[in-house]
Amino acid sequence: MGWERSPGGLVSAMQPVIEERGALWVGWDGGTGAARIPAFDTLSLSPVRLNRTDVDHYYHGFCNSTLWPLYHDAIHPPQFHRDWWRPYRDVNARFARAIVRRAGRRATVWVHDYHLQLVPQIVRLTRPDLRIGFFLHIPFPAEELFAWLPWRAALLRGLLGADVCAFQTEASAANFSRVARRYTAAEGTDRELEAEGRRVRCIAAPISVDADQFEALARSDSVQRRAAEIRRQLGGRRVLLSVDRLDYTKGIPTRLRAFEELLRKGRVSAQRVVHVQVAVPSREEAVGYDEVRREVEQTVGRINGSFSEPGLTPVHYFRRSLPKEELAAYYVAADVMVVTPLRDGMNLVAKEYVACRVNHTGVLVLSEFAGAARELRRAVQVNPRDVDAFCGVLLQALSMDGREAKMRMAVLRTQVRRHDVFYWARTFLHTLEE
Ligand code: ADQ
């Protein structure tokens, strides 16, 4: 078996940053054996091993069936199992040991995401010389939800080992700071805490994409040709596009139901409009993922069963990962990008679409509950649970006057190009090194 890049936003965002700056990437290799990591030209990787029980209890269990749903507003009920907590602690300690062994004197350590919230404290205890930053890729929930967690104080003490705790939005940073004051001895403000005699800064650092790379792809002849071909293959219809990991936070069934309602009411027809939903499978062993897949597939089946016409299928559903070039071609081919998660830390797909719209056409429909909504103000924003509003914004996007669309896209593009992933990394590391 060969090696694959793991799906999702963390790797999409970090790979260009690490390739630019150089760093050692300590991470799980995705397997349960003692695989040999091949040498990559541009990345230095240092694997941490997990066994089968770790994968079940730590990864699918505590990370993806407790923390992930809890931090996403309990869209799916989080599971609380004592048996999953110890493996979480053990694996965090293993990562911390791997870091401590490899980090040079006074090096900078950047810990990523909800899987490793205990690492900052463990590293700090053995290596006070290191600068430690933490970044959470997903939302940090409100106190009412975080309080459910039986291990809340331990997690907070873990995070408070960092010098800087960074989040996608100001709201997440403030949520963290408030619960830290409530459940630990830390004191201070929403932006700065004092914990065990040290200063811990709490900041918002919204993550982004390698905009130049997407833009160059979008301008390339091969992607332009492929985009034109996709449009032909879709019958020259107006194209609505969505691209997500197949995850219950992404709101895929909710979005399909809004499209279904428009078809049922005759506001759109399969002759004129097609919705392409690309969904990459992920975390199929965690709780809730089977259900969302079934629901998506049933809904697609029901819509196509009711509204297809000869040669014209209203929903095209691809359950697979696409190579970056092909993904860019879809972004270039789409008239309307529909990004409507029920809750999302940031959402890179929205920014990738904007980066690819080099001729300033195209409309972005964006959920208010994606972190990206704070920055992408000129997107057409919607509460995805409001089905009437959802239908309304889809119609608005499909019929938007070309001048208004261009004006909105120009503003979105300036935002994404100025605040790309390198800007994000610089801002974070600058705060850490201050
Ligand atoms: P994700 O939940 O994975 O990321 P997102 O930010 O949208 O969500 O990133 C998904 C990435 O996977 C994008 O780069 C996209 O291009 C890629 N992708 C999705 N479907 C694909 C497909 N079918 N084929 C190929 N590529 C596909 C988490 C958080 C987000 C946060 C990121 C980064 O949940 O809120 O934005 O981390 O911090």
Short mmCIF file of C-alpha atoms and ligand atoms in Angstrom, two decimals:
data_model
loop_
_atom_site.label_atom_id
_atom_site.label_comp_id
_atom_site.label_asym_id
_atom_site.label_seq_id
_atom_site.Cartn_x
_atom_site.Cartn_y
_atom_site.Cartn_z
CA MET A 1 0.00 0.00 0.00
CA GLY A 2 1.20 3.51 -0.76
CA TRP A 3 0.86 6.71 1.28
CA GLU A 4 -2.04 9.10 1.09
CA ARG A 5 -2.50 12.61 2.35
CA SER A 6 -5.15 12.58 5.05
CA PRO A 7 -8.38 14.34 4.03
CA GLY A 8 -9.50 17.59 5.55
CA GLY A 9 -8.61 21.10 6.44
CA LEU A 10 -5.75 20.71 8.93
CA VAL A 11 -3.41 19.09 6.41
CA SER A 12 -4.58 21.39 3.57
CA ALA A 13 -3.64 24.40 5.67
CA MET A 14 -0.43 23.21 7.33
CA GLN A 15 1.35 21.58 4.42
CA PRO A 16 2.18 24.83 2.53
CA VAL A 17 3.19 26.57 5.77
CA ILE A 18 5.58 23.82 6.81
CA GLU A 19 6.98 23.56 3.30
CA GLU A 20 7.67 27.29 3.34
CA ARG A 21 9.17 27.61 6.82
CA GLY A 22 10.68 24.22 7.48
CA ALA A 23 9.75 22.29 10.63
CA LEU A 24 9.57 18.80 11.96
CA TRP A 25 5.98 17.50 11.80
CA VAL A 26 5.23 15.09 14.66
CA GLY A 27 2.01 13.21 13.94
CA TRP A 28 0.16 9.94 13.75
CA ASP A 29 0.85 8.07 10.51
CA GLY A 30 -2.76 6.85 10.25
CA GLY A 31 -2.01 3.14 10.78
CA THR A 32 -1.62 0.75 13.68
CA GLY A 33 1.62 -0.97 12.77
CA ALA A 34 5.25 0.02 12.71
CA ALA A 35 5.21 1.37 9.17
CA ARG A 36 8.28 3.03 7.72
CA ILE A 37 7.63 6.62 6.74
CA PRO A 38 9.06 7.39 3.32
CA ALA A 39 11.25 10.46 2.90
CA PHE A 40 9.42 13.39 1.30
CA ASP A 41 11.40 16.18 -0.40
CA THR A 42 9.55 18.98 1.27
CA LEU A 43 8.40 17.60 4.63
CA SER A 44 10.20 16.11 7.64
CA LEU A 45 7.80 13.75 9.34
CA SER A 46 8.18 12.08 12.69
CA PRO A 47 5.52 9.44 13.32
CA VAL A 48 3.90 8.64 16.65
CA ARG A 49 2.47 5.13 16.77
CA LEU A 50 -1.06 4.23 17.86
CA ASN A 51 -2.22 0.68 18.41
CA ARG A 52 -5.68 -0.68 17.60
CA THR A 53 -7.06 0.18 21.07
CA ASP A 54 -5.67 3.72 20.84
CA VAL A 55 -7.34 4.18 17.47
CA ASP A 56 -10.68 2.93 18.81
CA HIS A 57 -10.69 4.66 22.19
CA TYR A 58 -8.52 7.70 21.65
CA TYR A 59 -9.17 8.60 18.00
CA HIS A 60 -12.64 7.34 17.04
CA GLY A 61 -13.75 7.50 20.67
CA PHE A 62 -12.66 10.50 22.73
CA CYS A 63 -11.53 12.72 19.83
CA ASN A 64 -14.25 12.10 17.31
CA SER A 65 -17.22 10.85 19.33
CA THR A 66 -16.80 13.04 22.46
CA LEU A 67 -14.87 16.21 21.66
CA TRP A 68 -15.82 16.73 18.00
CA PRO A 69 -19.60 16.66 18.54
CA LEU A 70 -19.39 18.55 21.87
CA TYR A 71 -17.32 21.34 20.32
CA HIS A 72 -19.76 21.51 17.38
CA ASP A 73 -22.77 22.49 19.48
CA ALA A 74 -23.75 18.85 20.12
CA ILE A 75 -25.31 18.59 16.64
CA HIS A 76 -24.83 14.88 17.21
CA PRO A 77 -25.02 13.82 20.88
CA PRO A 78 -21.50 13.54 22.32
CA GLN A 79 -20.65 10.24 24.04
CA PHE A 80 -19.00 10.27 27.46
CA HIS A 81 -17.06 7.09 28.30
CA ARG A 82 -14.59 6.74 31.15
CA ASP A 83 -12.70 4.14 29.10
CA TRP A 84 -11.82 6.71 26.49
CA TRP A 85 -10.28 9.29 28.82
CA ARG A 86 -7.22 7.31 29.90
CA PRO A 87 -6.18 6.54 26.30
CA TYR A 88 -6.59 10.25 25.52
CA ARG A 89 -4.19 11.09 28.35
CA ASP A 90 -1.78 8.34 27.36
CA VAL A 91 -1.62 9.30 23.70
CA ASN A 92 -1.18 12.97 24.62
CA ALA A 93 1.70 11.99 26.89
CA ARG A 94 3.25 9.96 24.06
CA PHE A 95 3.08 12.94 21.69
CA ALA A 96 4.57 15.16 24.39
CA ARG A 97 7.48 12.74 24.84
CA ALA A 98 8.10 12.66 21.09
CA ILE A 99 8.20 16.47 21.03
CA VAL A 100 10.42 16.80 24.07
CA ARG A 101 12.91 14.31 22.61
CA ARG A 102 13.20 16.08 19.29
CA ALA A 103 12.85 19.79 20.07
CA GLY A 104 16.08 21.79 20.13
CA ARG A 105 16.90 24.19 22.96
CA ARG A 106 14.41 27.10 23.10
CA ALA A 107 12.64 25.81 20.02
CA THR A 108 9.10 26.80 19.08
CA VAL A 109 6.48 24.07 19.40
CA TRP A 110 3.13 24.49 17.69
CA VAL A 111 0.47 22.05 18.90
CA HIS A 112 -2.58 21.52 16.71
CA ASP A 113 -6.15 20.75 17.48
CA TYR A 114 -8.54 19.00 19.85
CA HIS A 115 -6.67 15.71 19.70
CA LEU A 116 -3.75 17.13 21.69
CA GLN A 117 -5.15 19.51 24.28
CA LEU A 118 -3.09 18.04 27.15
CA VAL A 119 0.21 18.30 25.30
CA PRO A 120 1.10 21.94 26.11
CA GLN A 121 1.09 21.34 29.86
CA ILE A 122 3.00 18.04 29.69
CA VAL A 123 5.67 19.54 27.45
CA ARG A 124 5.99 22.62 29.66
CA LEU A 125 6.57 20.54 32.80
CA THR A 126 9.64 18.84 31.32
CA ARG A 127 10.88 21.57 28.97
CA PRO A 128 10.24 25.06 30.32
CA ASP A 129 12.75 26.40 27.76
CA LEU A 130 10.35 25.82 24.84
CA ARG A 131 7.90 28.34 23.43
CA ILE A 132 4.56 26.60 23.13
CA GLY A 133 1.65 27.67 20.97
CA PHE A 134 -1.68 25.91 20.55
CA PHE A 135 -4.17 26.29 17.70
CA LEU A 136 -7.70 24.89 17.74
CA HIS A 137 -9.07 24.25 14.23
CA ILE A 138 -12.64 23.73 15.41
CA PRO A 139 -14.92 26.01 17.46
CA PHE A 140 -14.41 26.28 21.21
CA PRO A 141 -17.93 25.84 22.60
CA ALA A 142 -19.91 28.04 24.92
CA GLU A 143 -19.67 27.37 28.66
CA GLU A 144 -23.11 25.70 28.77
CA LEU A 145 -21.78 22.93 26.53
CA PHE A 146 -18.19 22.72 27.66
CA ALA A 147 -19.42 22.24 31.22
CA TRP A 148 -20.83 18.81 30.22
CA LEU A 149 -17.36 17.37 29.95
CA PRO A 150 -16.43 15.30 33.01
CA TRP A 151 -12.72 16.06 32.36
CA ARG A 152 -13.16 19.77 31.70
CA ALA A 153 -10.69 21.07 34.30
CA ALA A 154 -7.95 18.66 33.22
CA LEU A 155 -8.34 19.70 29.57
CA LEU A 156 -8.18 23.38 30.47
CA ARG A 157 -5.04 22.92 32.58
CA GLY A 158 -3.53 21.10 29.60
CA LEU A 159 -4.20 24.04 27.29
CA LEU A 160 -2.99 26.59 29.84
CA GLY A 161 0.50 25.10 29.47
CA ALA A 162 0.76 27.06 26.20
CA ASP A 163 2.05 30.63 25.92
CA VAL A 164 -0.54 31.41 23.25
CA CYS A 165 -3.89 29.67 22.75
CA ALA A 166 -5.29 30.60 19.36
CA PHE A 167 -8.76 30.04 17.93
CA GLN A 168 -10.55 30.63 14.63
CA THR A 169 -12.78 33.41 16.00
CA GLU A 170 -12.94 35.97 18.80
CA ALA A 171 -16.01 34.19 20.13
CA SER A 172 -14.09 30.92 20.57
CA ALA A 173 -11.17 32.71 22.23
CA ALA A 174 -13.57 34.38 24.68
CA ASN A 175 -15.40 31.09 25.39
CA PHE A 176 -12.08 29.46 26.27
CA SER A 177 -10.92 32.29 28.44
CA ARG A 178 -14.21 32.34 30.37
CA VAL A 179 -14.28 28.62 31.14
CA ALA A 180 -10.60 28.70 32.08
CA ARG A 181 -11.41 31.36 34.72
CA ARG A 182 -14.43 29.43 35.86
CA TYR A 183 -12.95 25.92 36.18
CA THR A 184 -9.27 26.58 36.98
CA ALA A 185 -7.40 29.08 39.14
CA ALA A 186 -6.57 31.22 36.07
CA GLU A 187 -7.47 34.91 36.27
CA GLY A 188 -7.59 37.72 33.74
CA THR A 189 -9.52 38.95 30.73
CA ASP A 190 -10.90 37.43 27.53
CA ARG A 191 -7.56 38.09 25.83
CA GLU A 192 -5.02 37.40 28.52
CA LEU A 193 -4.88 35.03 31.47
CA GLU A 194 -2.51 34.52 34.32
CA ALA A 195 -2.14 30.85 35.20
CA GLU A 196 0.39 29.44 37.65
CA GLY A 197 2.37 32.66 37.52
CA ARG A 198 2.63 32.68 33.71
CA ARG A 199 0.95 34.79 31.06
CA VAL A 200 -1.27 32.95 28.56
CA ARG A 201 -2.57 34.94 25.61
CA CYS A 202 -5.91 34.01 24.03
CA ILE A 203 -6.20 35.21 20.45
CA ALA A 204 -8.28 34.81 17.31
CA ALA A 205 -6.19 33.80 14.29
CA PRO A 206 -8.53 32.83 11.43
CA ILE A 207 -6.89 30.19 9.25
CA SER A 208 -6.86 30.46 5.47
CA VAL A 209 -5.71 28.91 2.18
CA ASP A 210 -2.70 29.18 -0.12
CA ALA A 211 -4.58 31.66 -2.32
CA ASP A 212 -1.78 32.04 -4.92
CA GLN A 213 -1.65 28.32 -5.45
CA PHE A 214 -5.41 28.04 -6.07
CA GLU A 215 -5.35 31.11 -8.25
CA ALA A 216 -2.51 29.74 -10.39
CA LEU A 217 -4.36 26.44 -10.72
CA ALA A 218 -7.56 28.24 -11.74
CA ARG A 219 -5.72 30.22 -14.42
CA SER A 220 -3.95 27.19 -15.89
CA ASP A 221 -5.04 25.98 -19.34
CA SER A 222 -5.65 22.46 -18.15
CA VAL A 223 -8.02 23.55 -15.35
CA GLN A 224 -9.83 26.03 -17.63
CA ARG A 225 -10.29 23.31 -20.26
CA ARG A 226 -11.49 20.81 -17.69
CA ALA A 227 -13.95 23.35 -16.21
CA ALA A 228 -15.45 23.98 -19.66
CA GLU A 229 -15.74 20.24 -20.17
CA ILE A 230 -17.48 19.78 -16.79
CA ARG A 231 -20.00 22.45 -17.72
CA ARG A 232 -20.68 20.71 -21.03
CA GLN A 233 -21.02 17.35 -19.31
CA LEU A 234 -23.55 18.87 -16.89
CA GLY A 235 -25.68 19.89 -19.86
CA GLY A 236 -24.85 23.60 -19.87
CA ARG A 237 -27.09 24.10 -16.81
CA ARG A 238 -26.47 26.55 -13.96
CA VAL A 239 -24.18 24.74 -11.52
CA LEU A 240 -24.59 24.78 -7.74
CA LEU A 241 -21.58 23.16 -6.06
CA SER A 242 -20.85 21.88 -2.55
CA VAL A 243 -17.62 20.21 -1.38
CA ASP A 244 -17.33 18.75 2.13
CA ARG A 245 -15.95 15.97 4.21
CA LEU A 246 -18.92 13.65 4.72
CA ASP A 247 -19.60 14.88 8.26
CA TYR A 248 -22.82 15.70 10.14
CA THR A 249 -21.53 19.19 10.96
CA LYS A 250 -21.48 20.15 7.30
CA GLY A 251 -25.26 20.28 6.93
CA ILE A 252 -25.42 18.24 3.71
CA PRO A 253 -28.96 16.81 4.20
CA THR A 254 -30.29 20.23 5.25
CA ARG A 255 -28.89 21.75 2.08
CA LEU A 256 -30.26 18.98 -0.13
CA ARG A 257 -33.71 19.46 1.40
CA ALA A 258 -33.68 23.17 0.54
CA PHE A 259 -32.86 22.30 -3.08
CA GLU A 260 -35.57 19.64 -3.03
CA GLU A 261 -38.11 22.18 -1.88
CA LEU A 262 -37.24 24.51 -4.76
CA LEU A 263 -37.69 21.63 -7.21
CA ARG A 264 -40.99 20.62 -5.62
CA LYS A 265 -42.35 24.14 -5.81
CA GLY A 266 -41.20 24.46 -9.42
CA ARG A 267 -38.90 27.39 -8.55
CA VAL A 268 -35.98 25.55 -10.20
CA SER A 269 -36.02 22.66 -12.66
CA ALA A 270 -33.63 19.87 -13.56
CA GLN A 271 -33.53 21.31 -17.07
CA ARG A 272 -31.92 24.54 -15.92
CA VAL A 273 -30.09 23.83 -12.66
CA VAL A 274 -27.87 21.04 -11.32
CA HIS A 275 -26.49 20.62 -7.82
CA VAL A 276 -23.12 18.85 -7.58
CA GLN A 277 -22.31 17.53 -4.10
CA VAL A 278 -18.77 16.24 -3.66
CA ALA A 279 -18.29 14.48 -0.33
CA VAL A 280 -15.07 12.86 0.77
CA PRO A 281 -15.53 9.93 3.17
CA SER A 282 -13.89 10.39 6.56
CA ARG A 283 -13.94 8.91 10.10
CA GLU A 284 -16.23 6.09 9.10
CA GLU A 285 -15.67 4.31 12.42
CA ALA A 286 -16.69 7.22 14.65
CA VAL A 287 -20.24 7.54 16.02
CA GLY A 288 -22.73 9.32 13.75
CA TYR A 289 -20.94 9.00 10.42
CA ASP A 290 -22.88 5.99 9.14
CA GLU A 291 -26.13 7.79 9.86
CA VAL A 292 -25.20 10.94 8.00
CA ARG A 293 -24.01 8.94 5.02
CA ARG A 294 -27.29 7.03 4.90
CA GLU A 295 -29.31 10.21 5.22
CA VAL A 296 -27.38 11.93 2.43
CA GLU A 297 -27.72 8.94 0.13
CA GLN A 298 -31.43 8.53 0.81
CA THR A 299 -32.08 12.20 0.21
CA VAL A 300 -30.11 12.22 -3.06
CA GLY A 301 -32.02 9.11 -4.15
CA ARG A 302 -35.36 10.64 -3.28
CA ILE A 303 -34.65 13.91 -5.10
CA ASN A 304 -33.32 12.23 -8.22
CA GLY A 305 -36.16 9.70 -8.15
CA SER A 306 -38.74 12.47 -8.07
CA PHE A 307 -37.24 15.14 -10.32
CA SER A 308 -34.90 13.56 -12.89
CA GLU A 309 -35.77 13.87 -16.55
CA PRO A 310 -34.23 11.85 -19.38
CA GLY A 311 -30.54 12.76 -19.43
CA LEU A 312 -31.00 15.35 -16.65
CA THR A 313 -30.26 14.42 -13.05
CA PRO A 314 -30.81 17.28 -10.60
CA VAL A 315 -28.24 16.11 -8.00
CA HIS A 316 -24.83 14.68 -8.87
CA TYR A 317 -23.32 13.07 -5.79
CA PHE A 318 -19.65 12.06 -5.77
CA ARG A 319 -18.55 10.26 -2.63
CA ARG A 320 -14.82 10.43 -3.15
CA SER A 321 -11.78 12.62 -2.85
CA LEU A 322 -10.80 14.64 -5.92
CA PRO A 323 -7.26 15.57 -6.92
CA LYS A 324 -6.54 19.28 -6.39
CA GLU A 325 -6.63 20.10 -10.13
CA GLU A 326 -10.02 18.47 -10.55
CA LEU A 327 -11.31 20.25 -7.43
CA ALA A 328 -10.11 23.59 -8.84
CA ALA A 329 -11.87 22.80 -12.14
CA TYR A 330 -15.14 22.29 -10.27
CA TYR A 331 -14.64 25.59 -8.41
CA VAL A 332 -14.09 27.30 -11.77
CA ALA A 333 -17.14 25.58 -13.28
CA ALA A 334 -19.58 26.48 -10.48
CA ASP A 335 -21.94 29.44 -10.77
CA VAL A 336 -22.90 29.23 -7.11
CA MET A 337 -20.87 27.68 -4.28
CA VAL A 338 -23.12 26.50 -1.44
CA VAL A 339 -21.16 26.22 1.83
CA THR A 340 -23.69 25.75 4.59
CA PRO A 341 -22.34 23.88 7.62
CA LEU A 342 -24.46 23.80 10.78
CA ARG A 343 -21.25 24.64 12.66
CA ASP A 344 -17.68 24.92 11.37
CA GLY A 345 -14.46 26.27 12.90
CA MET A 346 -13.56 28.14 9.72
CA ASN A 347 -14.28 26.29 6.42
CA LEU A 348 -11.52 26.39 3.85
CA VAL A 349 -13.72 25.33 0.93
CA ALA A 350 -15.38 28.78 0.91
CA LYS A 351 -11.96 30.46 0.70
CA GLU A 352 -10.69 28.02 -1.96
CA TYR A 353 -13.70 28.88 -4.15
CA VAL A 354 -13.06 32.61 -3.79
CA ALA A 355 -9.36 32.16 -4.59
CA CYS A 356 -10.30 30.29 -7.80
CA ARG A 357 -12.75 32.94 -9.12
CA VAL A 358 -10.06 34.83 -11.02
CA ASN A 359 -12.55 36.58 -13.32
CA HIS A 360 -14.63 37.78 -10.33
CA THR A 361 -17.78 35.91 -11.33
CA GLY A 362 -19.64 33.40 -9.17
CA VAL A 363 -21.64 33.72 -5.97
CA LEU A 364 -20.75 32.29 -2.55
CA VAL A 365 -23.64 31.23 -0.31
CA LEU A 366 -22.24 30.86 3.20
CA SER A 367 -23.65 29.68 6.52
CA GLU A 368 -23.61 32.17 9.38
CA PHE A 369 -22.27 29.32 11.52
CA ALA A 370 -18.97 28.89 9.68
CA GLY A 371 -16.06 30.79 11.24
CA ALA A 372 -15.43 32.13 7.71
CA ALA A 373 -18.66 34.16 7.92
CA ARG A 374 -16.89 36.65 10.26
CA GLU A 375 -14.47 37.61 7.47
CA LEU A 376 -16.41 36.88 4.26
CA ARG A 377 -19.06 39.52 4.90
CA ARG A 378 -20.00 39.99 1.25
CA ALA A 379 -20.98 36.36 0.79
CA VAL A 380 -24.73 35.72 0.69
CA GLN A 381 -25.13 34.56 4.28
CA VAL A 382 -27.82 32.26 5.59
CA ASN A 383 -29.02 30.39 8.66
CA PRO A 384 -29.15 26.90 7.11
CA ARG A 385 -31.82 25.70 9.53
CA ASP A 386 -34.24 28.31 8.19
CA VAL A 387 -35.50 26.47 5.12
CA ASP A 388 -37.45 29.43 3.73
CA ALA A 389 -34.45 31.70 4.03
CA PHE A 390 -32.28 28.96 2.52
CA CYS A 391 -34.55 28.64 -0.53
CA GLY A 392 -34.57 32.43 -0.79
CA VAL A 393 -30.78 32.80 -0.87
CA LEU A 394 -30.39 30.00 -3.42
CA LEU A 395 -32.82 31.83 -5.73
CA GLN A 396 -31.10 35.13 -4.99
CA ALA A 397 -27.71 33.62 -5.86
CA LEU A 398 -29.00 32.00 -9.07
CA SER A 399 -30.55 35.23 -10.31
CA MET A 400 -28.00 37.74 -9.03
CA ASP A 401 -27.24 40.56 -11.40
CA GLY A 402 -23.72 40.20 -12.87
CA ARG A 403 -22.55 43.59 -11.61
CA GLU A 404 -23.57 42.91 -8.05
CA ALA A 405 -21.95 39.45 -8.15
CA LYS A 406 -18.68 40.94 -9.41
CA MET A 407 -18.70 43.66 -6.82
CA ARG A 408 -19.21 41.13 -4.02
CA MET A 409 -16.59 38.73 -5.39
CA ALA A 410 -14.02 41.52 -5.70
CA VAL A 411 -14.38 42.32 -1.99
CA LEU A 412 -14.20 38.62 -1.04
CA ARG A 413 -11.09 38.12 -3.15
CA THR A 414 -9.28 41.05 -1.57
CA GLN A 415 -10.04 39.60 1.85
CA VAL A 416 -8.81 36.08 1.02
CA ARG A 417 -5.71 37.23 -0.88
CA ARG A 418 -4.60 39.57 1.91
CA HIS A 419 -5.29 37.04 4.64
CA ASP A 420 -3.91 33.85 3.17
CA VAL A 421 -2.50 30.90 5.10
CA PHE A 422 0.98 32.44 5.24
CA TYR A 423 -0.46 35.59 6.81
CA TRP A 424 -2.17 33.36 9.38
CA ALA A 425 1.06 31.53 10.24
CA ARG A 426 3.04 34.78 10.46
CA THR A 427 0.47 36.37 12.75
CA PHE A 428 0.37 33.37 15.04
CA LEU A 429 4.13 32.89 15.23
CA HIS A 430 4.71 36.62 15.67
CA THR A 431 2.40 36.64 18.70
CA LEU A 432 4.16 33.57 20.06
CA GLU A 433 7.62 35.02 19.62
CA GLU A 434 6.74 38.46 21.00
P1 ADQ B 1 -12.51 20.32 7.81
O1 ADQ B 1 -13.66 20.01 8.69
O2 ADQ B 1 -11.90 19.18 7.13
O3 ADQ B 1 -11.39 21.15 8.56
P2 ADQ B 1 -12.54 22.44 5.69
O4 ADQ B 1 -11.95 23.64 6.31
O5 ADQ B 1 -13.64 22.77 4.74
O6 ADQ B 1 -13.13 21.39 6.73
O7 ADQ B 1 -11.40 21.71 4.90
C1 ADQ B 1 -11.68 20.63 4.04
C2 ADQ B 1 -10.49 20.45 3.09
O8 ADQ B 1 -10.64 19.21 2.44
C3 ADQ B 1 -10.45 21.53 2.03
O9 ADQ B 1 -9.12 21.90 1.81
C4 ADQ B 1 -11.06 20.83 0.82
O10 ADQ B 1 -10.52 21.27 -0.41
C5 ADQ B 1 -10.71 19.39 1.05
N1 ADQ B 1 -11.78 18.52 0.51
C6 ADQ B 1 -13.04 18.42 0.94
N2 ADQ B 1 -13.74 17.56 0.18
C7 ADQ B 1 -12.89 17.10 -0.74
C8 ADQ B 1 -12.99 16.17 -1.83
N3 ADQ B 1 -14.11 15.50 -2.08
N4 ADQ B 1 -11.89 15.95 -2.56
C9 ADQ B 1 -10.75 16.60 -2.29
N5 ADQ B 1 -10.58 17.49 -1.31
C10 ADQ B 1 -11.64 17.74 -0.54
C11 ADQ B 1 -11.13 21.53 9.92
C12 ADQ B 1 -12.23 22.39 10.53
C13 ADQ B 1 -12.52 23.59 9.64
C14 ADQ B 1 -11.23 24.38 9.44
C15 ADQ B 1 -10.09 23.49 9.01
C16 ADQ B 1 -8.76 24.22 9.00
O11 ADQ B 1 -13.42 21.62 10.72
O12 ADQ B 1 -13.52 24.43 10.21
O13 ADQ B 1 -11.44 25.37 8.41
O14 ADQ B 1 -9.96 22.35 9.86
O15 ADQ B 1 -8.50 24.79 10.24
#
